[in-house]
Amino acid sequence: MTMHKGSNLERVGRYNLNVVLDLIRRSVEGLSRVQLVESTGLSTQTVSNIVRRLLEEGLIAETGKVAGRMGKPRTLLRIEALSRYAVGVHLDPSIITCTLLDLSGAVVGRSHIPLRAVADPDQTVRVIAEALESLVAEHGVDRAKVLGVGVAAPGPMDPSRGVVIGPPLLTGWERVDLCEGLSEATRLPVFLDKDSSAAAQGEVWIGDDATPHDFAFVYIGTGLGSGLVINSEVVRGTSNNVGEIGHFSAGIDGPVCSCGRPGCVGLTTMPSYLVNCAVEAGVLDPASGEPDLQVTMERFRALASKARQGNDAAVGILRESATRLARAVEDIANLLDLDRIVFGGPSWPPVSSLYLPVMREALANRMAVGAIHPLDLVDSALAEDVAAVGAGCLVLNRFLSPRTDGLLLAP
Ligand SMILES: [Zn+2]
């Protein structure tokens, strides 16, 4: 168990409160006050005071009793999931996903808005604010219980200033102060994070935390990125732009990337590239007119569907892409001595069943430390909503967790 020790100093009261709240949140059956004292190292009196305050604020509830070691029954404490909420938004170049999470991180509601229906950043902010109000109203949630909004967006960005800086696939987003606009529109604190790092955060949040997690999250949307988690903490990097793996090379025999080099794995996993390969191979008909991102994503799903049905040419295209991705995965896993790579993002579910076996086979005898521990390649439990849920978890994390990785921009 990752243990965050408390401190009995008065001035770190909020930190201690979050240590206790985080432990209660992560326990499945609930925890007793005695267990909290044992786990945190805090005094009985401090734990008792914190628990009283959490009960008063409605953040936890007493639930059932279990027999204690000395015979005296102990009251268990659990999180009061419906006492607070967070909104998580994923701004993908093809679609906006809004999720409403309760305090336990469970998804209460979600909505999807195609981005082609949205003209510019200002309108995007209005659309997200409207989606938030609709979700809150639809699910009968008290608006005052909404803690904040987390937004996952493609990089590069400056999350400390809440600014998105010209993501390659979002035209008109050269330098957009997303947090300020959204904070004004919603009157809530807004957090911004890279889609791939938010996805990694979501995966940490739902993890059982039985052991400290070290893993990479390989995020496949309209582009490729990765989030890194070391010792259960999302690694941020100098400017919160960690994980740019798109230009990792998978060999000089590959197609030439926009960066001028051949074999970049970001290109060979990109849905638009794979759709073009499928057209060249006669698997898909040429698109009529200039295809937008959504049409491309529909055609990408059609390609994946043909491969799943056994179309040899379609299988060949995706096998080649998966083999190349495996080389990047190998480099990441070797660099950080990881034993787990989690895959997810909007473009991942259609190809998961094709890519995973190919990559497992490609890496079976390749890992430098393969004799010491295996490398597990797994699907994200949160599927295509992972970045939106992860963005909501940023808000919950800031509110609940003793960790200090929140990227708050106050309204
Ligand atoms: Zn490149």
XYZ file of C-alpha atoms and ligand atoms in Angstrom:
412
model
C 0.000 0.000 0.000
C 1.292 3.451 -0.837
C 1.370 5.082 2.518
C 1.240 8.805 3.013
C 2.296 9.381 6.591
C 0.590 12.205 8.386
C 2.060 14.800 10.675
C 0.673 15.899 14.028
C 1.576 19.559 13.464
C -1.455 21.830 13.517
C -0.490 23.796 10.412
C -0.662 20.741 8.198
C -4.255 20.054 9.203
C -5.617 20.083 5.659
C -2.899 17.703 4.530
C -3.763 15.284 7.324
C -7.439 15.565 6.518
C -6.704 14.618 2.930
C -4.504 11.698 4.024
C -7.423 10.313 6.037
C -10.008 11.031 3.345
C -7.836 9.422 0.660
C -7.425 6.252 2.738
C -11.168 6.014 3.353
C -11.876 6.571 -0.345
C -9.531 3.782 -1.373
C -10.849 1.192 1.054
C -13.467 -1.151 -0.323
C -15.305 -2.063 2.892
C -14.536 1.111 4.817
C -12.018 1.750 7.594
C -12.325 2.114 11.339
C -10.748 4.940 13.342
C -8.262 2.441 14.796
C -7.206 1.367 11.302
C -6.791 5.028 10.326
C -4.530 5.631 13.325
C -2.442 2.583 12.380
C -2.206 3.539 8.708
C -1.480 7.259 9.064
C 0.714 7.378 12.141
C -1.500 10.221 13.387
C -2.582 10.353 17.013
C -5.932 8.907 18.081
C -7.094 12.405 19.005
C -6.096 13.881 15.622
C -7.856 11.093 13.714
C -10.920 11.493 15.901
C -11.029 15.260 15.222
C -10.560 14.787 11.476
C -13.263 12.113 11.315
C -15.698 14.364 13.177
C -15.021 17.183 10.733
C -15.436 14.900 7.709
C -18.723 13.593 9.121
C -19.919 17.175 9.704
C -19.035 18.143 6.141
C -20.944 15.099 4.887
C -17.893 13.754 3.058
C -17.937 10.425 4.902
C -20.561 8.339 6.657
C -20.539 5.708 9.366
C -21.450 2.324 8.041
C -21.864 -0.922 9.938
C -19.659 -2.331 12.640
C -17.021 -5.036 12.657
C -15.586 -6.932 15.588
C -12.375 -5.390 16.847
C -9.365 -7.365 18.076
C -10.194 -6.616 21.734
C -13.830 -7.599 21.268
C -15.182 -4.045 21.146
C -16.992 -3.506 17.817
C -15.514 -0.867 15.526
C -17.543 1.497 13.396
C -16.483 1.569 9.766
C -16.235 4.819 7.824
C -16.836 5.081 4.105
C -16.828 7.862 1.563
C -20.182 9.587 0.954
C -19.995 9.351 -2.820
C -22.894 11.679 -3.595
C -21.695 14.493 -1.335
C -19.544 16.201 -4.004
C -19.098 16.025 -7.771
C -16.531 16.874 -10.414
C -16.872 17.479 -14.129
C -14.306 15.986 -16.494
C -14.072 17.199 -20.072
C -12.051 15.717 -22.887
C -11.408 18.017 -25.795
C -10.415 15.695 -28.620
C -9.938 17.189 -32.097
C -12.975 15.215 -33.293
C -15.281 15.158 -30.253
C -15.919 16.748 -26.851
C -16.719 14.290 -24.054
C -18.207 15.597 -20.797
C -18.468 13.391 -17.718
C -19.987 13.998 -14.312
C -18.203 12.068 -11.550
C -19.214 11.574 -7.951
C -16.724 11.790 -5.095
C -15.755 8.137 -5.513
C -14.818 8.780 -9.144
C -17.789 6.816 -10.506
C -19.304 8.215 -13.707
C -22.776 9.571 -12.941
C -23.431 10.852 -16.465
C -21.744 11.605 -19.757
C -22.414 13.441 -23.008
C -20.667 13.666 -26.367
C -20.581 16.631 -28.742
C -19.020 16.333 -32.211
C -16.381 19.052 -32.535
C -17.220 19.798 -36.157
C -20.425 21.385 -34.832
C -18.262 23.884 -32.946
C -16.734 26.849 -34.733
C -14.026 28.340 -32.518
C -12.499 28.314 -29.006
C -15.050 30.828 -27.644
C -17.925 28.720 -28.849
C -16.220 25.598 -27.474
C -16.173 27.175 -24.026
C -19.897 27.977 -24.288
C -20.688 24.458 -25.514
C -18.751 22.871 -22.611
C -20.453 25.177 -20.068
C -23.889 24.276 -21.472
C -23.042 20.554 -21.442
C -21.984 20.873 -17.798
C -25.254 22.544 -16.771
C -27.282 19.953 -18.703
C -25.487 17.038 -17.033
C -25.917 18.562 -13.581
C -29.630 19.254 -14.180
C -30.315 15.922 -15.880
C -28.947 13.983 -12.916
C -30.557 16.156 -10.273
C -27.231 17.211 -8.780
C -27.059 20.221 -6.471
C -24.898 22.693 -8.448
C -23.248 23.865 -5.200
C -21.805 20.362 -4.767
C -19.779 20.580 -7.986
C -16.146 21.104 -7.004
C -14.677 22.094 -10.332
C -13.947 21.206 -13.930
C -10.989 19.259 -15.273
C -10.176 19.565 -18.959
C -8.014 17.134 -20.896
C -6.758 18.510 -24.208
C -4.073 17.647 -26.745
C -0.618 19.099 -26.120
C 1.420 21.148 -26.260
C 0.007 23.323 -23.511
C 0.919 25.433 -20.526
C -1.312 23.991 -17.780
C 0.124 26.301 -15.114
C -1.390 29.226 -17.043
C -4.350 27.219 -18.330
C -3.354 27.818 -21.936
C -3.610 25.456 -24.897
C -0.818 26.184 -27.377
C -1.562 25.228 -30.962
C -2.208 21.459 -30.837
C -1.440 20.104 -34.319
C -4.991 18.951 -35.056
C -6.988 21.821 -33.576
C -7.096 24.654 -36.074
C -7.734 28.102 -34.602
C -6.238 27.095 -31.251
C -2.875 28.874 -31.581
C -2.925 30.200 -28.014
C -6.187 29.777 -26.162
C -6.731 30.682 -22.523
C -9.111 27.806 -21.976
C -9.151 27.803 -18.162
C -9.944 31.488 -17.808
C -12.762 31.353 -20.348
C -14.267 28.207 -18.877
C -13.856 29.422 -15.320
C -15.740 32.643 -16.172
C -18.467 30.698 -17.944
C -18.969 28.142 -15.149
C -17.887 30.126 -12.047
C -15.885 27.053 -11.025
C -12.179 26.337 -10.644
C -10.817 24.791 -13.836
C -7.850 22.464 -14.184
C -6.135 21.725 -17.471
C -4.027 18.712 -18.326
C -2.695 16.892 -21.340
C -5.049 14.183 -22.590
C -2.430 11.453 -22.132
C -1.507 12.552 -18.587
C -5.185 12.889 -17.632
C -5.733 9.351 -18.915
C -2.858 8.137 -16.725
C -4.406 9.981 -13.753
C -7.740 8.249 -14.375
C -6.022 4.888 -14.399
C -4.224 5.666 -11.105
C -7.479 6.809 -9.527
C -9.340 3.581 -10.263
C -6.349 1.416 -9.351
C -6.616 -0.640 -6.165
C -3.405 0.918 -4.863
C -2.476 -2.425 -3.303
C 1.025 -1.840 -4.651
C 2.695 1.331 -5.905
C 2.106 1.553 -9.617
C 4.789 2.104 -12.239
C 3.342 2.144 -15.702
C 3.064 4.027 -18.972
C -0.275 4.897 -20.474
C -0.093 4.778 -24.259
C -2.800 7.095 -25.524
C -4.105 6.702 -29.062
C -6.531 9.368 -30.214
C -6.200 11.344 -33.404
C -2.504 11.347 -32.467
C -0.211 9.333 -30.195
C 0.994 10.324 -26.732
C 1.862 8.775 -23.404
C 1.388 9.430 -19.720
C 3.910 8.167 -17.186
C 3.183 6.977 -13.672
C 6.027 6.303 -11.275
C 5.311 5.167 -7.728
C 1.611 5.913 -8.277
C 2.335 9.554 -9.165
C 1.751 11.006 -12.621
C 5.105 12.320 -13.842
C 4.753 15.899 -15.096
C 8.061 16.982 -16.627
C 9.422 20.544 -16.723
C 6.343 22.087 -18.346
C 3.703 19.393 -17.794
C 4.219 18.184 -21.354
C 5.757 14.820 -20.526
C 5.265 11.809 -22.800
C 5.682 13.062 -26.359
C 6.468 9.712 -27.967
C 5.051 10.470 -31.421
C 8.481 10.911 -32.981
C 10.019 7.775 -31.487
C 11.441 5.985 -34.494
C 10.468 2.427 -35.316
C 13.144 2.059 -38.007
C 14.346 3.809 -41.133
C 12.173 1.618 -43.353
C 9.022 3.504 -42.387
C 7.125 6.313 -44.115
C 8.564 9.834 -43.809
C 6.960 11.842 -40.989
C 6.131 15.569 -41.043
C 9.257 16.055 -38.901
C 11.391 14.881 -41.838
C 12.480 11.553 -40.381
C 11.267 8.125 -41.467
C 9.486 5.618 -39.254
C 7.977 7.881 -36.572
C 5.530 5.781 -34.588
C 3.107 8.691 -34.160
C 2.517 8.691 -37.903
C 2.125 4.932 -38.293
C -0.503 4.708 -35.518
C -2.461 7.738 -36.746
C -5.986 6.836 -37.941
C -5.673 9.147 -40.987
C -2.441 7.413 -42.082
C -3.929 3.943 -41.613
C -7.051 4.937 -43.561
C -4.823 6.135 -46.422
C -2.966 2.795 -46.366
C -6.341 1.034 -46.527
C -7.388 3.067 -49.568
C -4.089 2.277 -51.319
C -4.552 -1.421 -50.564
C -8.131 -1.377 -51.847
C -9.589 -2.196 -48.419
C -11.539 1.082 -48.312
C -12.953 3.148 -51.174
C -11.354 6.568 -51.684
C -13.117 9.288 -49.703
C -15.378 11.585 -51.654
C -14.230 15.176 -51.138
C -11.936 16.413 -48.377
C -12.582 14.159 -45.340
C -12.846 15.861 -41.944
C -11.580 14.231 -38.766
C -14.895 12.608 -37.930
C -15.238 11.003 -41.340
C -11.653 9.780 -40.955
C -12.482 8.268 -37.557
C -15.553 6.518 -39.007
C -13.403 5.131 -41.832
C -10.757 4.059 -39.318
C -13.410 2.089 -37.405
C -14.516 0.535 -40.716
C -10.916 -0.562 -41.375
C -10.641 -2.086 -37.893
C -13.964 -3.846 -38.362
C -12.792 -5.386 -41.649
C -9.622 -6.590 -39.953
C -11.607 -8.160 -37.114
C -13.688 -9.972 -39.731
C -10.498 -11.411 -41.198
C -9.843 -9.231 -44.255
C -6.177 -10.114 -44.946
C -5.121 -6.709 -46.278
C -6.784 -4.901 -43.372
C -5.134 -7.276 -40.880
C -1.769 -6.685 -42.588
C -2.047 -2.891 -42.287
C -2.893 -3.009 -38.575
C -0.324 -5.738 -37.814
C 2.377 -3.564 -39.361
C 1.238 -0.587 -37.263
C 1.134 -2.700 -34.085
C 4.605 -4.131 -34.751
C 5.978 -0.616 -35.084
C 4.198 0.548 -31.926
C 5.718 -2.423 -30.080
C 9.196 -0.993 -30.740
C 8.292 2.295 -29.061
C 6.682 0.401 -26.174
C 9.866 -1.638 -25.768
C 11.958 1.538 -25.500
C 9.645 3.122 -22.926
C 9.458 -0.055 -20.818
C 13.216 -0.573 -20.909
C 14.000 3.055 -20.095
C 11.836 3.045 -16.973
C 11.921 -0.663 -16.019
C 8.146 -0.905 -16.265
C 6.126 -4.086 -15.900
C 2.864 -2.710 -17.246
C 1.750 -0.663 -20.245
C -1.885 0.462 -20.341
C -3.450 1.296 -23.700
C -6.448 3.538 -24.250
C -7.855 6.657 -25.865
C -10.582 7.250 -28.457
C -8.913 5.266 -31.261
C -7.819 2.326 -29.144
C -10.978 0.198 -28.576
C -11.518 -0.675 -32.276
C -7.963 -2.024 -32.670
C -7.237 -3.377 -29.178
C -7.996 -7.034 -29.979
C -5.717 -6.829 -33.039
C -2.817 -4.828 -31.587
C -2.379 -6.503 -28.184
C -1.557 -10.045 -29.424
C 0.818 -8.671 -32.070
C 2.671 -6.510 -29.562
C 2.797 -9.276 -26.934
C 4.326 -11.610 -29.490
C 6.776 -8.967 -30.754
C 7.993 -8.221 -27.206
C 7.937 -11.773 -25.826
C 11.711 -12.219 -25.997
C 12.826 -8.639 -26.390
C 12.729 -7.083 -22.941
C 16.090 -6.402 -21.327
C 14.811 -7.511 -17.929
C 12.436 -10.167 -19.298
C 14.048 -12.845 -17.134
C 13.285 -10.838 -13.984
C 9.697 -9.731 -14.523
C 7.124 -9.917 -17.300
C 5.745 -6.927 -19.190
C 1.943 -6.820 -19.143
C 0.179 -5.042 -21.990
C -3.406 -4.279 -20.977
C -6.508 -2.314 -21.981
C -7.489 0.710 -19.945
C -10.468 -0.128 -17.744
C -12.000 3.232 -18.684
C -11.982 2.655 -22.478
C -12.594 5.718 -24.691
C -13.814 7.892 -21.802
C -10.488 7.577 -19.990
C -9.234 11.121 -20.634
C -12.551 12.734 -19.623
C -12.764 10.637 -16.457
C -9.098 11.333 -15.754
C -9.740 15.074 -16.121
C -12.528 14.817 -13.539
C -10.180 12.864 -11.279
C -7.773 15.823 -11.402
C -10.425 17.851 -9.622
C -11.159 15.078 -7.106
C -7.451 14.546 -6.611
C -6.943 18.198 -5.815
C -9.803 18.086 -3.370
C -9.201 14.694 -1.781
C -5.669 13.589 -2.177
C -2.655 14.520 -0.083
C -0.614 14.515 -3.265
C 0.247 17.891 -4.676
C -0.004 17.362 -8.399
C -3.180 19.346 -9.006
C -2.934 22.106 -11.572
C -5.425 24.557 -10.177
C -6.357 27.761 -11.889
C -8.669 29.509 -9.482
C -11.609 31.486 -10.883
Zn 8.419 12.452 -36.765
